[in-house]
XYZ file of C-alpha atoms in Angstrom:
386
model
C 19.394 38.653 2.814
C 18.415 36.065 5.408
C 20.880 34.064 7.483
C 18.720 30.935 7.361
C 15.784 29.772 5.256
C 14.004 26.596 6.317
C 11.915 24.885 3.648
C 9.137 23.023 5.457
C 7.296 24.066 8.619
C 6.349 20.686 10.048
C 7.864 18.913 13.041
C 11.288 18.737 11.372
C 11.544 22.308 10.132
C 10.074 23.829 13.285
C 12.452 21.816 15.449
C 15.426 23.357 13.618
C 13.865 26.835 13.688
C 13.050 26.584 17.395
C 16.615 25.605 18.258
C 18.101 28.418 16.156
C 15.878 30.996 17.848
C 16.105 29.433 21.320
C 19.911 29.585 21.280
C 19.858 33.039 19.671
C 21.767 31.895 16.599
C 19.409 34.111 14.582
C 16.834 36.815 15.171
C 13.315 36.566 13.799
C 14.248 38.964 10.990
C 17.201 36.798 9.935
C 15.137 33.599 9.641
C 12.494 32.621 7.086
C 10.355 29.476 7.243
C 8.519 28.677 4.005
C 5.608 26.251 4.118
C 2.348 25.867 2.136
C 0.214 26.015 5.296
C -0.952 28.910 7.445
C 0.590 27.808 10.727
C 3.544 25.810 12.062
C 3.037 22.005 12.320
C -0.423 22.411 10.741
C -0.219 19.131 8.798
C 0.788 17.277 11.971
C -2.133 18.708 13.948
C -4.656 18.064 11.173
C -3.492 14.493 10.611
C -3.376 13.473 14.272
C -6.812 14.993 14.817
C -8.213 13.155 11.807
C -7.070 9.742 13.011
C -8.123 10.395 16.607
C -4.733 10.095 18.295
C -4.785 10.875 22.026
C -1.248 9.942 23.074
C 1.974 10.011 21.081
C 3.978 6.867 20.436
C 7.210 8.607 21.418
C 8.328 9.210 25.042
C 8.167 12.407 27.092
C 11.664 13.670 26.202
C 10.879 13.801 22.462
C 9.397 17.192 21.636
C 10.496 20.454 19.967
C 11.956 22.366 22.910
C 15.763 22.007 23.134
C 15.409 21.266 26.870
C 14.550 17.530 26.954
C 12.677 17.888 30.262
C 10.651 20.886 29.142
C 7.473 18.902 28.421
C 7.471 17.283 31.878
C 7.915 20.706 33.485
C 5.110 22.064 31.308
C 2.744 19.239 32.293
C 3.417 19.858 35.979
C 3.115 23.649 35.846
C -0.165 23.431 33.921
C -1.575 20.610 36.072
C -2.493 18.283 33.202
C -4.439 15.184 34.258
C -3.011 11.896 32.928
C -0.335 13.884 31.117
C 1.735 10.803 30.324
C 0.901 7.182 29.688
C 2.707 3.897 30.183
C 6.247 2.858 31.036
C 7.777 5.214 28.466
C 5.714 8.215 29.620
C 4.072 8.899 26.257
C 2.580 12.425 26.309
C -0.984 13.520 25.671
C -1.313 14.844 22.129
C -3.222 18.010 23.063
C -0.606 18.833 25.693
C 2.240 18.166 23.236
C 0.648 20.470 20.650
C -0.002 23.238 23.160
C 3.563 22.922 24.409
C 4.773 23.398 20.825
C 2.620 26.472 20.264
C 3.691 28.094 23.536
C 7.329 27.499 22.569
C 6.710 29.088 19.166
C 5.041 32.097 20.790
C 7.840 32.460 23.337
C 10.611 32.549 20.729
C 8.557 34.471 18.137
C 8.756 31.750 15.506
C 5.656 32.843 13.627
C 7.175 36.231 12.830
C 9.503 34.291 10.504
C 6.674 32.378 8.820
C 5.777 32.663 5.140
C 2.936 30.698 3.598
C 4.131 29.735 0.125
C 5.349 26.760 -1.913
C 8.993 26.404 -2.919
C 9.602 25.668 -6.583
C 13.343 26.172 -7.020
C 16.721 26.622 -5.404
C 19.827 28.273 -6.887
C 23.390 28.811 -5.701
C 25.549 31.695 -6.861
C 28.505 33.541 -5.386
C 28.230 31.732 -2.053
C 24.559 32.609 -1.677
C 21.419 30.487 -1.972
C 18.276 31.807 -3.627
C 14.878 30.212 -2.976
C 12.072 30.791 -5.499
C 8.402 30.204 -4.731
C 5.088 29.640 -6.479
C 4.160 33.285 -5.847
C 7.095 34.303 -8.107
C 9.163 35.616 -5.222
C 12.842 35.021 -4.606
C 14.635 35.081 -1.249
C 18.412 35.130 -0.746
C 20.070 33.460 2.212
C 23.405 32.278 3.557
C 22.078 28.861 4.597
C 19.151 26.623 3.703
C 17.584 23.676 5.535
C 15.573 21.214 3.468
C 12.932 19.857 5.867
C 10.135 18.790 3.525
C 7.709 16.075 4.596
C 6.913 12.784 2.857
C 3.156 12.443 3.324
C 1.904 14.697 0.533
C 1.875 11.822 -1.987
C -0.561 9.109 -0.786
C 0.178 5.529 -1.819
C -2.694 3.731 -3.538
C -2.449 -0.059 -3.953
C -2.886 -1.313 -7.515
C -6.451 -2.446 -6.922
C -7.405 1.013 -5.589
C -5.806 3.341 -8.152
C -8.368 2.935 -10.948
C -11.311 2.794 -8.564
C -10.189 6.037 -6.923
C -10.495 7.923 -10.202
C -13.956 6.525 -10.905
C -15.349 6.713 -7.353
C -13.470 9.508 -5.538
C -16.235 9.861 -2.951
C -16.072 6.167 -2.030
C -12.307 5.561 -1.927
C -10.247 8.022 0.105
C -6.767 8.165 1.588
C -6.016 9.466 5.066
C -3.151 11.590 3.676
C -5.539 13.525 1.454
C -6.466 17.030 2.550
C -9.561 17.509 4.665
C -10.239 17.467 8.378
C -13.166 15.108 8.769
C -14.286 11.762 7.441
C -17.896 12.309 6.393
C -19.345 8.852 5.759
C -22.710 8.190 7.389
C -22.990 4.445 6.983
C -20.475 1.601 6.825
C -16.767 2.175 6.269
C -13.735 -0.075 5.859
C -10.241 1.010 6.906
C -7.353 -0.602 5.021
C -3.923 -0.893 6.656
C -2.069 -2.671 9.424
C -0.025 0.036 11.135
C -0.578 2.767 13.714
C -2.502 5.082 11.390
C -5.003 2.405 10.366
C -5.335 1.186 13.944
C -5.998 4.692 15.291
C -8.561 5.311 12.547
C -10.408 2.046 13.090
C -10.421 2.518 16.850
C -11.627 6.121 16.634
C -14.317 5.476 14.016
C -15.671 2.444 15.889
C -16.077 4.602 18.993
C -17.688 7.581 17.235
C -19.920 6.041 14.592
C -23.221 4.178 14.509
C -22.527 2.505 11.149
C -20.364 -0.600 10.884
C -16.569 -0.257 10.831
C -14.235 -2.892 9.384
C -10.447 -2.973 9.627
C -8.772 -4.895 6.789
C -5.096 -5.789 7.174
C -2.804 -8.201 5.367
C -0.990 -9.619 8.385
C -1.717 -10.406 12.048
C -1.233 -7.560 14.514
C 2.435 -6.974 15.290
C 3.100 -5.197 18.575
C 6.076 -2.898 19.089
C 6.528 0.013 21.493
C 8.273 2.177 18.872
C 8.738 2.317 15.109
C 12.385 1.239 15.556
C 14.428 -0.167 18.427
C 15.461 2.509 20.987
C 19.052 1.343 20.457
C 19.039 3.405 17.260
C 18.901 6.577 19.357
C 22.414 6.059 20.667
C 25.679 4.173 20.298
C 24.198 0.683 20.719
C 23.433 0.480 16.981
C 24.742 3.777 15.623
C 28.407 3.006 16.287
C 28.289 0.093 13.852
C 26.038 2.009 11.449
C 28.438 4.970 11.300
C 31.345 2.690 10.365
C 29.550 1.511 7.230
C 30.548 3.466 4.136
C 28.366 1.583 1.632
C 25.090 3.458 1.287
C 23.291 0.462 -0.184
C 24.096 -1.350 3.046
C 22.967 1.617 5.131
C 19.661 1.714 3.253
C 19.160 -2.012 3.836
C 19.845 -1.563 7.559
C 17.308 1.276 7.769
C 14.635 -0.782 6.042
C 15.302 -3.771 8.291
C 15.305 -1.643 11.437
C 11.958 0.007 10.819
C 9.009 -1.709 12.457
C 6.593 -1.022 9.631
C 2.982 -2.042 10.120
C 3.280 -2.314 13.899
C 1.070 -0.964 16.680
C 1.465 -0.401 20.407
C 0.083 -2.833 22.972
C -2.388 -0.242 24.240
C -3.865 0.307 20.807
C -4.068 -3.457 20.239
C -6.042 -3.849 23.474
C -8.430 -1.052 22.426
C -9.061 -2.639 19.016
C -9.741 -6.060 20.526
C -12.133 -4.463 23.021
C -14.059 -2.782 20.198
C -14.152 -6.103 18.331
C -15.456 -7.910 21.416
C -18.166 -5.255 21.822
C -19.125 -5.827 18.167
C -18.351 -2.231 17.222
C -15.474 -3.276 14.971
C -14.904 -6.149 12.561
C -11.264 -7.129 11.993
C -10.358 -8.978 8.788
C -6.851 -10.360 8.257
C -6.546 -11.111 4.556
C -5.395 -9.653 1.252
C -7.666 -7.589 -0.973
C -7.870 -8.971 -4.520
C -10.307 -6.559 -6.141
C -12.990 -3.995 -5.371
C -16.279 -3.746 -7.274
C -19.049 -1.154 -7.193
C -22.347 -2.519 -5.908
C -25.846 -1.284 -5.125
C -24.870 -0.980 -1.476
C -21.603 0.835 -2.228
C -18.495 -1.300 -2.659
C -17.899 -5.040 -2.665
C -14.408 -6.172 -1.659
C -13.184 -9.528 -2.904
C -10.677 -11.064 -0.504
C -8.023 -13.673 -1.251
C -9.173 -16.261 1.289
C -12.100 -14.954 3.327
C -15.667 -13.844 2.655
C -16.390 -10.713 0.663
C -16.729 -7.454 2.545
C -19.529 -4.995 1.761
C -19.071 -1.348 2.668
C -20.222 2.106 1.663
C -16.689 3.519 1.481
C -13.024 2.629 1.798
C -10.538 4.691 3.778
C -6.933 3.827 2.970
C -4.141 4.066 5.533
C -1.553 2.579 3.203
C 1.244 5.105 3.678
C 2.942 7.515 1.308
C 4.672 6.888 -1.989
C 8.358 6.224 -1.462
C 10.653 8.762 -3.007
C 12.610 11.920 -2.469
C 10.769 14.690 -0.587
C 10.425 17.736 -2.830
C 11.511 15.744 -5.859
C 9.369 17.929 -8.159
C 12.021 20.655 -7.940
C 14.856 19.087 -5.942
C 15.796 16.698 -8.769
C 16.801 19.689 -10.899
C 18.907 21.121 -8.057
C 20.699 17.777 -7.615
C 21.541 17.605 -11.303
C 22.564 21.247 -11.651
C 24.976 21.259 -8.707
C 26.003 17.602 -8.881
C 24.902 16.967 -5.299
C 26.085 13.571 -4.015
C 23.350 10.944 -3.712
C 23.246 7.289 -2.725
C 21.935 4.641 -5.168
C 18.485 5.084 -3.564
C 18.532 8.740 -4.650
C 18.759 10.233 -1.149
C 21.419 12.743 -0.056
C 24.906 11.769 1.040
C 25.760 14.423 3.647
C 28.461 15.036 6.228
C 28.097 14.583 9.992
C 26.657 18.112 10.269
C 23.948 17.135 7.740
C 25.482 19.508 5.184
C 24.963 18.491 1.548
C 26.768 21.439 -0.063
C 28.171 24.561 1.539
C 25.263 26.211 3.342
C 22.747 23.511 2.337
C 21.510 21.261 5.151
C 18.903 18.486 5.372
C 16.527 17.161 8.033
C 13.872 14.467 8.267
C 13.766 11.756 5.603
C 16.492 13.533 3.613
C 18.885 13.006 6.536
C 18.184 9.340 7.205
C 21.320 7.930 5.530
C 23.301 9.881 8.124
C 20.977 9.695 11.160
C 19.568 6.209 10.627
C 15.990 4.907 10.955
C 14.874 7.492 13.559
C 15.444 10.416 11.169
C 11.790 10.823 10.201
C 10.305 10.953 13.702
C 10.461 13.466 16.559
C 13.656 11.981 17.977
C 15.226 12.405 14.543
C 14.023 16.001 14.389
C 15.815 16.715 17.659
C 19.004 15.059 16.418
C 18.936 16.949 13.119
C 18.260 20.285 14.812
C 21.128 19.769 17.249
C 23.648 18.924 14.521
C 22.584 21.738 12.214
C 22.547 24.406 14.916
C 25.879 23.288 16.402
C 27.440 23.807 12.963
C 26.214 27.390 12.714
């Protein structure tokens, strides 16, 4: 029997695992991390490489090592050039990733890794049992649910039918695959950081035309929520609220959805000025196949012609792991808010020995739960309870 099983080996799950191992709460033999991918944070690395991210949006103290100053020490000891950027000291992506992997190697995290897909969870006699797609079952004292939210791409209404008919012409950035292999013109749809990174990267790398289509003017924000949500400035009031409908409304209001950093805005405008990028601010009404590829009918502006569409329209909203977690909720009568997300205690415990991180913890942690800062908060609470 394991002491801990962590379901999900992305930023969230690996942050919890790293803290457990770092503080010697478990040995490698007592911990199991189950994830569909071969390596830790593989989805993160693949996605950030695909969109061409060079610097993180988060500051230097947000990473997976329990020591908040570890990344700065790492940058100095390894003599990284331009290791951090801007007022908030945002770290280089390649340095951040290498820092993660060296941490994992140091604490032996990969010895606890199992590539598999979880399909069920059972509780009996004070013990949790995790079943997987490979028809294996693993018993454990404690479980952490740290599944991601990006496995279910969101397709706007106008794109859903076209996607089925023209899968090679309409793609979503959350779909599997490392590279974007379109030789000629391409249009990126979306108004947030992912779309902006994609448009900026493609306009720098490609000879064919690149168009960015967004519904609203650029909105600039340093972070995806106000830094006050990291501490008592906003959390004191948030923690006093016992109505989970109200908490959900506060989270939705606090998130700066569809925003980009000033630096990325400057890069996009530079590419537009150099005629390497066309920026269209309008709403897509319909997309038609044409001899040239696709014809996009806009609400107010001229039609856009492109060979392919690349959507950066986010993920479907909903419970991570809902394919099997819904059954677990019903079977053990786990408390949920009206939005369907877990109601947990201050330690992020949902039921004895069952903990949550990431999006599943946001009704307790607030709007930062899904990002790296939230991963650090979740890991600290979970490990302190062990």
